[in-house]
Amino acid sequence: MQNLRLVFAGTPAAAVPALERLAASDHELVGVVTRPAAPLGRKRVLTPSLVAQAAERLGLPVIEAARLGAEPTAAIEALRPDLGVIVAYGGLVREPLLSAPTHGWVNLHFSLLPAWRGAAPVQHALIAGDAETGASVFRLVPELDAGDVFAMRPREIDGSETSGELLEDLAVSGAELLSEVVDAIAAGTAVATAQSGEPSFAPKLTIDDARLDWRLPAAEVLARFRGVTPEPGAWTTLDEQRLKVLELATTADGADAADTADATAMPPGMIAMHDRRVLIGTATAPLELRRVQPSGRTAMAAADWWRGAAREQAVAR
């Protein structure tokens, strides 16, 4: 097997396992491309991306670029890469950079393509109530996530994970899959096949997408909560103030609460305490609010928040 000179492009936590996996391989990582440091937290401290921080720990040279224009393209070409690897970089690779590496670019994507092409595949899979997702490694082409696929690894969705938890797991299993494909390309045995089936698309979610609609059935409300948690972050409004919903669950572990006449009679959005739990009505069964963050306050257990509010009931919208 020929050892390849690799350029890696990625930015968030989901890209770090792939970077670390390739850094530990026999291939040579000649450069890491990531988006520039960004202000984070209440004090807006300028903070390098998680991939930049990982690259520094690994002693790898970093190229920071908000977009892959002429200057970063020249810097990458100067590294003479055999293969480009991209995982959640947050920008498009266009010509001439697309053809610069000898073997082109491969992309690790967190869906079973052609399902959920785009920036938020895990989030959309959960919102849609999919039973299965996975990771795909495909050849990068000018059309969005449309290149031929080298390998896919399916993964069952268990119905309890948030998008953050599911993405963390896929990042690890996907890194292993990516490493296998890179080895196969180096050995000259990799085979990519055209995507089959009708594509679906997963655009980046906005904060408006994260608003919970209590008029929907409980299963759909819960699916959206899982899909938008932790980012952009589920929310509702109470008394015209935003209330972040940090933890939401079915009442299945305490069916007695949901079976009481008072609980089942709860209209959509009504909040009340039953059996020391804070329930909220939907179009079907109530759900349990477990952890919330009121506007201007810290996160807290929903029961503590509700006791502090000293109300019998209220309606969220």
XYZ file of N, CA and C in Angstrom, residues 58-153:
288
model
N -1.736 17.580 17.939
C -1.082 16.562 17.119
C 0.159 17.103 16.410
N 0.399 18.407 16.554
C 1.563 19.004 15.919
C 1.435 19.137 14.420
N 0.207 19.356 13.939
C -0.034 19.454 12.502
C -0.189 20.914 12.073
N 0.315 21.277 10.886
C 0.155 22.651 10.403
C -1.300 22.951 10.056
N -1.765 24.148 10.404
C -3.164 24.533 10.232
C -3.282 25.690 9.242
N -4.256 25.588 8.358
C -4.625 26.682 7.464
C -6.039 27.110 7.853
N -6.206 28.322 8.341
C -7.531 28.826 8.697
C -8.113 29.581 7.510
N -9.342 29.227 7.150
C -9.973 29.860 5.993
C -11.485 29.828 6.154
N -12.125 31.000 6.026
C -13.587 31.059 6.092
C -14.207 30.516 4.813
N -13.503 30.626 3.711
C -13.910 30.035 2.438
C -12.658 29.637 1.671
N -12.801 28.629 0.832
C -11.638 28.080 0.138
C -11.429 28.802 -1.194
N -11.007 30.070 -1.073
C -10.735 30.891 -2.243
C -9.308 30.708 -2.745
N -8.827 31.725 -3.449
C -7.539 31.609 -4.138
C -6.378 31.394 -3.164
N -6.371 32.156 -2.057
C -5.218 32.080 -1.146
C -5.114 30.722 -0.463
N -6.184 30.220 0.192
C -6.059 28.872 0.775
C -5.865 27.783 -0.266
N -6.418 27.962 -1.463
C -6.192 26.976 -2.528
C -4.709 26.882 -2.866
N -4.057 28.037 -2.988
C -2.616 28.042 -3.287
C -1.829 27.384 -2.154
N -2.246 27.653 -0.904
C -1.542 27.067 0.238
C -1.696 25.543 0.254
N -2.896 25.070 -0.094
C -3.124 23.610 -0.114
C -2.366 22.978 -1.285
N -2.406 23.605 -2.445
C -1.682 23.057 -3.605
C -0.189 22.944 -3.314
N 0.343 23.889 -2.544
C 1.772 23.870 -2.225
C 2.152 22.663 -1.372
N 1.160 22.073 -0.703
C 1.423 20.889 0.130
C 1.516 19.609 -0.696
N 1.169 19.673 -1.965
C 1.203 18.550 -2.910
C 0.476 17.311 -2.352
N -0.800 17.467 -1.976
C -1.523 16.323 -1.390
C -1.876 15.278 -2.448
N -1.875 14.009 -2.010
C -2.388 12.929 -2.854
C -3.915 12.830 -2.746
N -4.448 13.166 -1.572
C -5.889 13.017 -1.318
C -6.347 14.096 -0.341
N -7.491 14.687 -0.635
C -8.137 15.600 0.299
C -9.248 14.864 1.035
N -9.357 15.104 2.334
C -10.400 14.474 3.162
C -11.175 15.591 3.848
N -12.491 15.576 3.726
C -13.291 16.650 4.314
C -14.385 16.052 5.187
N -14.517 16.618 6.406
C -15.538 16.183 7.364
C -16.098 17.435 8.040
N -17.310 17.827 7.654
C -17.994 18.948 8.313
C -17.115 20.198 8.378
N -16.497 20.562 7.273
C -15.667 21.764 7.248
C -16.521 23.027 7.383
N -17.677 23.041 6.684
C -18.518 24.232 6.746
C -18.319 25.152 5.559
N -17.879 24.619 4.443
C -17.698 25.408 3.227
C -17.542 24.483 2.038
N -17.660 25.041 0.842
C -17.629 24.250 -0.381
C -16.219 24.170 -0.951
N -15.901 23.045 -1.559
C -14.643 22.868 -2.296
C -14.975 22.942 -3.779
N -14.448 23.935 -4.430
C -14.722 24.127 -5.865
C -13.420 23.986 -6.655
N -13.562 23.901 -7.964
C -12.389 23.920 -8.834
C -11.689 25.268 -8.738
N -10.361 25.318 -8.816
C -9.459 24.220 -9.168
C -9.044 23.340 -7.973
N -9.466 23.730 -6.766
C -9.031 22.968 -5.594
C -9.575 21.544 -5.609
N -10.770 21.379 -6.186
C -11.392 20.053 -6.197
C -10.506 19.024 -6.900
N -9.797 19.463 -7.914
C -8.958 18.538 -8.687
C -7.474 18.601 -8.309
N -7.159 19.390 -7.293
C -5.741 19.577 -6.948
C -5.080 18.301 -6.423
N -5.699 17.585 -5.459
C -5.039 16.337 -5.009
C -5.073 15.273 -6.113
N -4.079 14.429 -6.148
C -3.974 13.400 -7.192
C -5.227 12.530 -7.259
N -5.750 12.156 -6.069
C -6.932 11.287 -6.009
C -8.211 12.069 -5.696
N -8.180 13.393 -5.813
C -9.358 14.193 -5.525
C -9.642 14.284 -4.029
N -10.926 14.433 -3.685
C -11.344 14.585 -2.291
C -12.377 13.514 -1.950
N -12.360 13.047 -0.713
C -13.437 12.198 -0.194
C -14.065 12.906 0.993
N -15.365 12.648 1.188
C -16.148 13.319 2.227
C -16.808 12.284 3.118
N -16.683 12.450 4.431
C -17.440 11.642 5.383
C -18.723 12.389 5.708
N -19.862 11.746 5.402
C -21.171 12.386 5.600
C -22.000 11.516 6.537
N -22.774 12.152 7.414
C -23.475 11.402 8.452
C -24.923 11.093 8.074
N -25.084 10.353 6.980
C -26.378 9.783 6.582
C -26.086 8.663 5.604
N -27.130 7.906 5.271
C -27.013 6.887 4.234
C -27.453 7.525 2.924
N -26.492 8.009 2.184
C -26.803 8.732 0.944
C -27.542 7.839 -0.058
N -28.528 8.413 -0.791
C -28.746 9.854 -0.986
C -29.680 10.494 0.031
N -29.949 9.845 1.154
C -30.807 10.459 2.165
C -30.082 11.611 2.859
N -30.778 12.694 3.045
C -30.336 13.824 3.853
C -29.005 14.408 3.405
N -28.943 14.787 2.137
C -27.804 15.566 1.669
C -27.875 16.971 2.280
N -26.758 17.492 2.730
C -26.746 18.852 3.250
C -26.079 18.953 4.605
N -26.281 20.109 5.248
C -25.497 20.474 6.432
C -25.967 19.819 7.720
N -27.223 19.343 7.797
C -27.753 18.859 9.074
C -28.446 17.502 8.904
N -27.709 16.487 8.432
C -28.359 15.197 8.145
C -28.866 14.471 9.389
N -28.115 14.523 10.480
C -28.527 13.807 11.695
C -29.772 14.463 12.286
N -29.775 15.773 12.340
C -30.913 16.501 12.893
C -32.192 16.200 12.116
N -32.107 16.230 10.785
C -33.306 15.989 9.966
C -33.763 14.538 10.054
N -32.839 13.601 10.176
C -33.232 12.194 10.313
C -34.058 11.981 11.578
N -33.650 12.633 12.671
C -34.400 12.493 13.921
C -35.752 13.186 13.839
N -35.788 14.375 13.286
C -37.059 15.099 13.165
C -38.053 14.312 12.309
N -37.538 13.651 11.274
C -38.411 12.875 10.384
C -38.847 11.551 11.000
N -38.240 11.179 12.123
C -38.610 9.918 12.763
C -38.020 8.701 12.088
N -36.881 8.860 11.410
C -36.232 7.721 10.741
C -35.853 6.639 11.752
N -35.919 5.394 11.313
C -35.521 4.278 12.174
C -34.048 3.936 12.013
N -33.428 4.468 10.943
C -32.039 4.112 10.648
C -31.312 5.310 10.064
N -30.043 5.410 10.390
C -29.177 6.405 9.763
C -27.832 5.727 9.511
N -26.754 6.497 9.454
C -25.454 5.871 9.240
C -24.439 6.870 8.754
N -23.338 6.355 8.232
C -22.266 7.190 7.700
C -21.943 6.742 6.279
N -21.589 7.709 5.441
C -21.203 7.427 4.052
C -19.889 8.131 3.756
N -19.032 7.473 2.977
C -17.811 8.103 2.470
C -17.929 8.126 0.955
N -17.882 9.332 0.393
C -18.123 9.451 -1.049
C -17.110 10.401 -1.681
N -17.034 10.313 -3.004
C -16.138 11.184 -3.765
C -16.778 12.565 -3.904
N -16.034 13.596 -3.551
C -16.564 14.955 -3.626
C -16.674 15.402 -5.083
N -17.847 15.950 -5.437
C -18.099 16.478 -6.785
C -18.734 17.859 -6.624
N -18.852 18.627 -7.692
C -19.421 19.976 -7.549
C -20.853 19.977 -7.012
N -21.679 18.982 -7.349
C -23.053 18.938 -6.855
C -23.077 18.510 -5.384
N -23.959 19.104 -4.595
C -24.000 18.881 -3.149
C -24.180 17.406 -2.782
N -23.186 16.825 -2.145
C -23.240 15.470 -1.577
C -23.759 14.431 -2.577
N -23.410 14.598 -3.841
C -23.973 13.747 -4.896
C -22.962 12.785 -5.509
N -21.740 12.745 -4.993
C -20.709 11.919 -5.604
C -20.897 10.433 -5.376
N -20.159 9.655 -6.139
C -20.213 8.199 -5.990
C -19.725 7.792 -4.598
N -20.333 6.719 -4.083
C -20.091 6.310 -2.696
C -19.101 5.141 -2.640
N -18.080 5.300 -1.783
C -17.114 4.219 -1.566
C -17.631 3.202 -0.562
N -18.256 3.683 0.491
C -18.696 2.766 1.551
C -19.754 3.446 2.418
N -20.658 2.636 2.964
C -21.655 3.142 3.916
C -21.720 2.184 5.104
N -22.055 2.724 6.269
C -22.218 1.904 7.468
C -23.529 2.317 8.151
